[in-house]
Amino acid sequence: MSSSPNLYVYHHGEIILLQDAFLHISDLAVQRGYGIFDFFKIQNNVPLFLDDYLARFYESARLMDLSVPFAPAELKKVLYQLMEKNQIPESGIKMVLTGGYSEDGFTPAAPNLIITQQPVSLPPAEVVEQGIKIITYSFVRELAQAKTINYTTGIRLMKEVKAQNATDVLYHHNNVITEFPRCNFFIITQDNQVRTPGEDVLKGITRKNVLELAAKKYPTEAGAITLTDLAQAKEAFLTSTTKRIIPIVQVNDQLISNGKPGSVTLDLLQDLAALENQQAMLNVL
Ligand SMILES: Cc1ncc(COP(=O)(O)O)c(C=O)c1O
């Protein structure tokens, strides 16, 4: 993380400079990798789809038996205070909730809430124009519905992703596809159905938005997708808050269709961008 002297963070009940924010080494996040987080985007000073991200943050905390030290309305106030202080109109806010300062290195204690804000930018246009190559790997995230801080497998595989000249790695188990380490996955079938895995995935907010937008124009389904379905798909793409929609044009050694981003994918990206722009016009600050 950048240690820009001008960035403020929320830590231990206060808004302080990032360079002054420290967590004690007894925190369960350090000792055991125990914690959850969430991340949302701010466009034109407006936090996009904030209620959806907050709902997921509280749900992840519940699933990991961690209690958020604020009710949602109070947490929102803190978020707006931080945004006011930082003044970064195009940015992302990350809320991390850790297992706390554990006496014995295993038993959770009062959770620590850390909130940071950083500038973000969209993926370069050429990534969307060209699409990406991905590789596949057999793995299922533990407690997939929770946005935990455990990205061990994804981080460990980064070297292999690079070695294969790919951009990301798609998890599957017994031939059934789930998600990427940090993104959700979609295919467009030959008869223009928009499909995304329904089980063992994090319910991405971008996934939700794309499903709703797609349902206005195409048959849409959240259910099992196999590697064979992917091999026969007309188009494929990934979704996430920072990446929005990125077309996938190659899986391991196999091209998808003609190896170019598909028209339904690009159409949905336009719709998603329009939805985000529409939200960003509701400038509440
Ligand atoms: C495991 C996982 N799946 C999917 C996503 C995409 O979710 P969202 O669209 O809410 O960013 C993320 C985001 O970080 C993630 O960590």
XYZ file of N, CA and C in Angstrom, residues 17-176:
480
model
N -3.385 9.792 10.026
C -2.590 9.628 8.808
C -2.191 8.166 8.628
N -2.218 7.728 7.382
C -1.856 6.335 7.067
C -0.499 5.969 7.663
N 0.456 6.904 7.574
C 1.812 6.595 8.050
C 1.866 6.377 9.570
N 0.797 6.775 10.268
C 0.781 6.595 11.727
C -0.083 5.408 12.163
N -0.620 4.654 11.198
C -1.552 3.569 11.540
C -0.820 2.227 11.630
N -0.840 1.635 12.810
C -0.168 0.346 13.005
C -1.073 -0.638 13.732
N -0.894 -1.903 13.409
C -1.624 -2.975 14.072
C -0.597 -3.758 14.900
N -0.976 -4.150 16.095
C -0.044 -4.909 16.932
C 0.174 -6.310 16.348
N 1.364 -6.847 16.563
C 1.675 -8.162 15.973
C 0.851 -9.303 16.565
N 0.144 -9.060 17.685
C -0.679 -10.131 18.272
C -2.025 -10.284 17.554
N -2.298 -9.413 16.575
C -3.603 -9.507 15.900
C -3.721 -10.860 15.182
N -4.921 -11.452 15.263
C -5.147 -12.765 14.633
C -4.988 -12.718 13.119
N -5.109 -11.506 12.530
C -4.861 -11.384 11.090
C -3.403 -11.712 10.795
N -2.509 -11.274 11.667
C -1.077 -11.532 11.496
C -0.749 -12.974 11.899
N -1.296 -13.390 13.032
C -0.927 -14.697 13.592
C -1.537 -15.880 12.832
N -2.801 -15.695 12.358
C -3.508 -16.832 11.738
C -4.215 -16.474 10.439
N -4.061 -15.263 9.962
C -4.753 -14.849 8.735
C -6.264 -14.788 8.912
N -6.722 -14.435 10.154
C -8.159 -14.455 10.443
C -8.734 -13.051 10.365
N -9.645 -12.854 9.429
C -10.294 -11.556 9.290
C -11.128 -11.511 8.027
N -11.879 -10.451 7.894
C -12.699 -10.246 6.694
C -12.499 -8.820 6.205
N -12.962 -8.553 5.003
C -12.884 -7.182 4.505
C -13.951 -6.960 3.452
N -14.083 -5.704 3.035
C -14.867 -5.424 1.829
C -14.278 -4.218 1.140
N -14.650 -4.019 -0.098
C -14.045 -2.953 -0.897
C -15.088 -2.404 -1.845
N -15.300 -1.080 -1.802
C -16.229 -0.476 -2.764
C -15.573 0.715 -3.442
N -16.188 1.109 -4.541
C -15.611 2.142 -5.397
C -16.341 3.467 -5.180
N -15.585 4.542 -5.328
C -16.160 5.884 -5.238
C -15.935 6.563 -6.573
N -17.013 7.042 -7.160
C -16.906 7.704 -8.468
C -17.555 9.078 -8.321
N -16.856 10.124 -8.751
C -17.404 11.479 -8.629
C -17.803 11.775 -7.175
N -16.996 11.244 -6.235
C -17.246 11.409 -4.791
C -18.457 10.643 -4.266
N -19.048 9.776 -5.087
C -20.215 9.008 -4.638
C -19.823 7.537 -4.446
N -20.040 6.988 -3.254
C -19.795 5.552 -3.079
C -20.862 4.761 -3.846
N -20.436 3.914 -4.757
C -21.399 3.200 -5.611
C -21.941 1.954 -4.896
N -23.246 1.791 -4.928
C -23.922 0.592 -4.389
C -23.499 0.303 -2.935
N -23.336 1.377 -2.151
C -22.778 1.250 -0.798
C -23.566 0.273 0.082
N -24.896 0.330 0.016
C -25.685 -0.543 0.897
C -25.425 -2.019 0.608
N -25.220 -2.343 -0.670
C -24.920 -3.742 -1.024
C -23.585 -4.180 -0.409
N -22.579 -3.303 -0.511
C -21.260 -3.665 0.040
C -21.309 -3.769 1.566
N -22.058 -2.856 2.195
C -22.145 -2.907 3.657
C -22.856 -4.183 4.105
N -23.926 -4.540 3.381
C -24.665 -5.763 3.739
C -23.729 -6.977 3.646
N -22.894 -6.994 2.601
C -21.975 -8.135 2.462
C -20.913 -8.122 3.558
N -20.448 -6.925 3.935
C -19.433 -6.804 4.992
C -19.976 -7.385 6.305
N -21.211 -7.011 6.653
C -21.816 -7.515 7.893
C -22.071 -9.024 7.804
N -22.426 -9.492 6.628
C -22.671 -10.930 6.452
C -21.355 -11.712 6.565
N -20.269 -11.193 5.982
C -18.963 -11.864 6.120
C -18.566 -11.916 7.590
N -18.800 -10.802 8.318
C -18.454 -10.754 9.752
C -19.251 -11.817 10.508
N -20.547 -11.908 10.176
C -21.405 -12.897 10.848
C -20.897 -14.320 10.593
N -20.565 -14.597 9.341
C -20.108 -15.949 8.992
C -18.801 -16.307 9.697
N -17.990 -15.296 10.004
C -16.697 -15.538 10.671
C -16.769 -15.238 12.166
N -18.008 -15.017 12.651
C -18.218 -14.781 14.085
C -17.401 -13.590 14.603
N -17.342 -12.545 13.810
C -16.673 -11.301 14.220
C -17.745 -10.233 14.332
N -17.644 -9.364 15.335
C -18.695 -8.336 15.399
C -18.126 -6.986 14.959
N -18.866 -6.338 14.052
C -18.468 -5.023 13.558
C -18.758 -4.032 14.697
N -17.777 -3.193 15.068
C -18.001 -2.338 16.243
C -19.012 -1.219 16.030
N -19.619 -1.116 14.868
C -20.621 -0.083 14.586
C -21.866 -0.699 13.966
N -23.000 -0.032 14.183
C -24.196 -0.351 13.398
C -23.984 0.267 12.006
N -24.683 -0.248 10.969
C -24.441 0.241 9.604
C -24.539 1.767 9.465
N -25.512 2.395 10.140
C -25.671 3.845 9.983
C -24.454 4.594 10.538
N -23.918 4.095 11.667
C -22.729 4.742 12.268
C -21.504 4.519 11.378
N -21.407 3.305 10.850
C -20.268 2.998 9.978
C -20.284 3.911 8.756
N -21.495 4.137 8.216
C -21.630 5.035 7.062
C -21.089 6.422 7.403
N -21.414 6.894 8.614
C -20.945 8.234 9.041
C -19.421 8.280 9.017
N -18.789 7.226 9.540
C -17.318 7.171 9.560
C -16.783 7.188 8.121
N -17.436 6.439 7.246
C -16.979 6.376 5.850
C -17.051 7.760 5.203
N -18.149 8.468 5.442
C -18.295 9.802 4.854
C -17.283 10.785 5.454
N -17.007 10.629 6.759
C -15.982 11.494 7.384
C -14.625 11.269 6.721
N -14.312 10.010 6.476
C -13.022 9.685 5.855
C -12.944 10.248 4.430
N -14.044 10.096 3.681
C -14.083 10.614 2.306
C -13.918 12.125 2.296
N -14.582 12.778 3.248
C -14.503 14.236 3.380
C -13.060 14.675 3.625
N -12.389 13.922 4.471
C -11.012 14.254 4.857
C -10.039 13.998 3.685
N -10.216 12.884 2.995
C -9.258 12.520 1.939
C -9.491 13.255 0.623
N -10.749 13.506 0.294
C -11.067 14.198 -0.969
C -10.420 13.522 -2.184
N -10.758 12.251 -2.398
C -10.274 11.567 -3.614
C -11.516 11.126 -4.393
N -11.946 11.933 -5.370
C -13.240 11.677 -6.019
C -13.326 10.325 -6.729
N -12.196 9.833 -7.289
C -12.200 8.518 -7.959
C -11.304 7.610 -7.123
N -11.918 6.766 -6.307
C -11.104 5.986 -5.365
C -11.821 4.717 -4.930
N -11.175 3.989 -4.037
C -11.779 2.797 -3.457
C -11.590 2.833 -1.962
N -12.563 2.331 -1.233
C -12.433 2.241 0.229
C -12.432 0.776 0.633
N -11.450 0.440 1.478
C -11.337 -0.931 1.968
C -11.596 -0.928 3.464
N -12.525 -1.770 3.901
C -12.810 -1.922 5.333
C -12.314 -3.309 5.732
N -11.376 -3.354 6.665
C -10.827 -4.643 7.117
C -11.220 -4.838 8.574
N -11.715 -6.021 8.889
C -12.083 -6.350 10.274
C -11.297 -7.605 10.662
N -10.432 -7.454 11.665
C -9.530 -8.566 11.994
C -9.984 -9.310 13.245
N -9.323 -10.423 13.508
C -9.649 -11.252 14.682
C -9.280 -10.623 16.006
N -8.547 -9.508 15.987
C -8.225 -8.776 17.213
C -6.931 -9.248 17.872
N -6.580 -8.549 18.960
C -5.324 -8.824 19.674
C -5.528 -10.026 20.589
N -5.136 -11.175 20.085
C -5.403 -12.442 20.769
C -4.376 -12.705 21.869
N -4.868 -13.109 23.033
C -3.981 -13.410 24.177
C -3.101 -14.623 23.889
N -3.718 -15.642 23.259
C -2.994 -16.908 23.070
C -2.686 -17.190 21.593
N -2.896 -16.213 20.743
C -2.574 -16.400 19.316
C -3.591 -17.271 18.582
N -4.717 -17.577 19.232
C -5.733 -18.415 18.564
C -7.156 -17.969 18.860
N -7.396 -17.523 20.088
C -8.750 -17.119 20.483
C -9.026 -15.694 20.011
N -10.130 -15.495 19.264
C -10.434 -14.136 18.810
C -10.657 -13.179 19.980
N -10.309 -11.933 19.764
C -10.510 -10.879 20.770
C -11.369 -9.787 20.121
N -11.449 -8.605 20.740
C -12.252 -7.522 20.142
C -11.686 -7.210 18.753
N -12.515 -7.301 17.701
C -11.983 -7.098 16.353
C -11.442 -5.688 16.138
N -10.423 -5.574 15.326
C -9.910 -4.268 14.915
C -10.495 -3.915 13.557
N -11.036 -2.693 13.470
C -11.581 -2.213 12.192
C -10.626 -1.166 11.624
N -10.195 -1.417 10.400
C -9.273 -0.495 9.724
C -9.947 -0.075 8.417
N -10.018 1.209 8.151
C -10.632 1.653 6.891
C -9.633 2.529 6.144
N -9.331 2.143 4.916
C -8.362 2.899 4.114
C -9.013 3.345 2.811
N -8.469 4.396 2.235
C -8.974 4.897 0.943
C -7.783 5.141 0.033
N -7.902 4.714 -1.203
C -6.807 4.837 -2.174
C -7.386 5.233 -3.520
N -6.631 5.985 -4.333
C -7.102 6.247 -5.696
C -7.219 4.924 -6.462
N -8.212 4.795 -7.343
C -8.285 3.618 -8.223
C -8.525 4.079 -9.655
N -8.117 3.240 -10.598
C -8.429 3.554 -11.994
C -8.975 2.303 -12.662
N -9.691 2.507 -13.745
C -10.268 1.383 -14.485
C -9.165 0.660 -15.247
N -9.400 -0.603 -15.646
C -8.395 -1.306 -16.442
C -8.141 -0.550 -17.752
N -6.910 -0.591 -18.296
C -6.625 0.102 -19.557
C -7.553 -0.380 -20.680
N -7.892 0.553 -21.591
C -8.836 0.224 -22.680
C -8.375 -0.985 -23.486
N -7.046 -1.129 -23.679
C -6.582 -2.236 -24.545
C -6.854 -3.611 -23.916
N -6.947 -3.666 -22.593
C -7.261 -4.952 -21.942
C -8.676 -5.375 -22.329
N -9.597 -4.404 -22.340
C -10.980 -4.697 -22.722
C -11.048 -4.985 -24.228
N -10.280 -4.233 -25.021
C -10.329 -4.423 -26.484
C -9.767 -5.777 -26.895
N -8.701 -6.218 -26.182
C -8.044 -7.476 -26.592
C -8.565 -8.691 -25.832
N -9.054 -8.481 -24.623
C -9.458 -9.615 -23.791
C -8.237 -10.257 -23.153
N -8.466 -11.216 -22.267
C -7.346 -11.826 -21.531
C -7.330 -13.344 -21.677
N -6.142 -13.887 -21.426
C -5.986 -15.339 -21.321
C -6.045 -15.713 -19.837
N -6.716 -16.816 -19.525
C -6.729 -17.312 -18.146
C -6.272 -18.768 -18.115
N -5.856 -19.210 -16.939
C -5.589 -20.634 -16.757
C -6.585 -21.179 -15.726
N -6.643 -22.493 -15.578
C -7.602 -23.099 -14.647
C -6.849 -23.856 -13.553
N -7.500 -24.013 -12.389
C -6.850 -24.677 -11.262
C -7.930 -25.275 -10.367
N -7.689 -26.497 -9.881
C -8.691 -27.167 -9.054
C -8.584 -26.719 -7.591
N -9.586 -25.981 -7.143
C -9.580 -25.431 -5.784
C -10.952 -24.841 -5.485
N -11.397 -24.947 -4.220
C -12.618 -24.243 -3.795
C -12.267 -23.391 -2.590
N -12.659 -22.151 -2.578
C -12.411 -21.291 -1.423
C -13.209 -21.792 -0.227
N -12.533 -21.781 0.927
C -13.225 -22.148 2.166
C -14.203 -21.013 2.495
N -15.383 -21.327 2.972
C -16.384 -20.313 3.332
C -16.544 -19.286 2.219
N -16.855 -19.785 1.037
C -16.821 -18.926 -0.155
C -17.735 -17.702 -0.071
N -18.797 -17.806 0.735
C -19.740 -16.669 0.828
C -19.169 -15.502 1.618
N -18.082 -15.765 2.366
C -17.480 -14.700 3.173
C -16.290 -14.099 2.444
N -16.155 -12.777 2.526
C -15.005 -12.130 1.901
C -13.897 -12.087 2.948
N -13.196 -13.202 3.073
C -12.133 -13.296 4.085
C -10.833 -12.724 3.523
N -9.862 -12.521 4.417
C -8.578 -11.980 3.957
C -7.649 -13.090 3.456
N -8.162 -14.324 3.399
C -7.321 -15.449 2.968
C -7.283 -15.573 1.438
N -6.208 -15.133 0.843
C -6.017 -15.239 -0.615
C -4.790 -16.091 -0.923
N -4.483 -17.022 -0.008
C -3.246 -17.807 -0.098
C -3.062 -18.459 -1.471
N -4.096 -19.167 -1.921
C -3.934 -19.923 -3.179
C -3.763 -18.976 -4.362
N -4.574 -17.948 -4.407
C -4.485 -16.992 -5.524
C -3.125 -16.325 -5.590
N -2.608 -15.947 -4.442
C -1.305 -15.262 -4.410
C -0.189 -16.245 -4.778
N -0.286 -17.466 -4.237
C 0.735 -18.478 -4.539
C 0.768 -18.813 -6.033
N -0.390 -18.748 -6.699
C -0.455 -19.120 -8.121
C -0.057 -17.990 -9.075
N 0.184 -16.791 -8.540
C 0.484 -15.666 -9.431
C 1.694 -15.927 -10.324
N 2.695 -16.601 -9.764
C 3.913 -16.898 -10.530
C 3.573 -17.786 -11.739
N 2.717 -18.794 -11.501
C 2.319 -19.715 -12.566
C 1.482 -18.985 -13.621
N 0.595 -18.097 -13.165
C -0.237 -17.309 -14.089
C 0.680 -16.539 -15.036
N 1.694 -15.897 -14.480
C 2.644 -15.108 -15.291
C 3.423 -16.021 -16.237
N 3.867 -17.172 -15.697
C 4.666 -18.103 -16.505
C 3.878 -18.587 -17.719
N 2.547 -18.684 -17.582
C 1.693 -19.146 -18.692
C 1.234 -17.977 -19.562
N 1.791 -16.787 -19.307
C 1.383 -15.593 -20.064
C -0.099 -15.293 -19.927
N -0.631 -15.611 -18.761
C -2.057 -15.399 -18.518
C -2.233 -14.217 -17.573
N -3.503 -13.867 -17.343
C -3.796 -12.726 -16.469
C -4.425 -13.175 -15.159
N -5.104 -14.316 -15.182
C -5.772 -14.745 -13.946
C -5.973 -16.258 -13.963
N -6.424 -16.788 -12.823
C -6.610 -18.233 -12.697
C -8.042 -18.514 -12.234
N -8.705 -19.398 -12.963
C -10.108 -19.728 -12.686
C -10.168 -21.013 -11.873
N -10.841 -20.954 -10.711
C -10.965 -22.135 -9.870
C -12.120 -23.018 -10.348
N -11.911 -24.341 -10.237
C -12.992 -25.299 -10.497
C -12.786 -26.467 -9.562
N -13.842 -27.288 -9.397
C -13.722 -28.466 -8.542
C -14.596 -29.554 -9.142
N -14.014 -30.761 -9.358
C -14.738 -31.845 -10.026
C -15.381 -31.333 -11.306
N -14.623 -30.541 -12.056
C -15.080 -30.058 -13.361
C -16.061 -28.884 -13.283
N -16.528 -28.546 -12.064
C -17.496 -27.446 -11.938
C -16.758 -26.150 -11.582
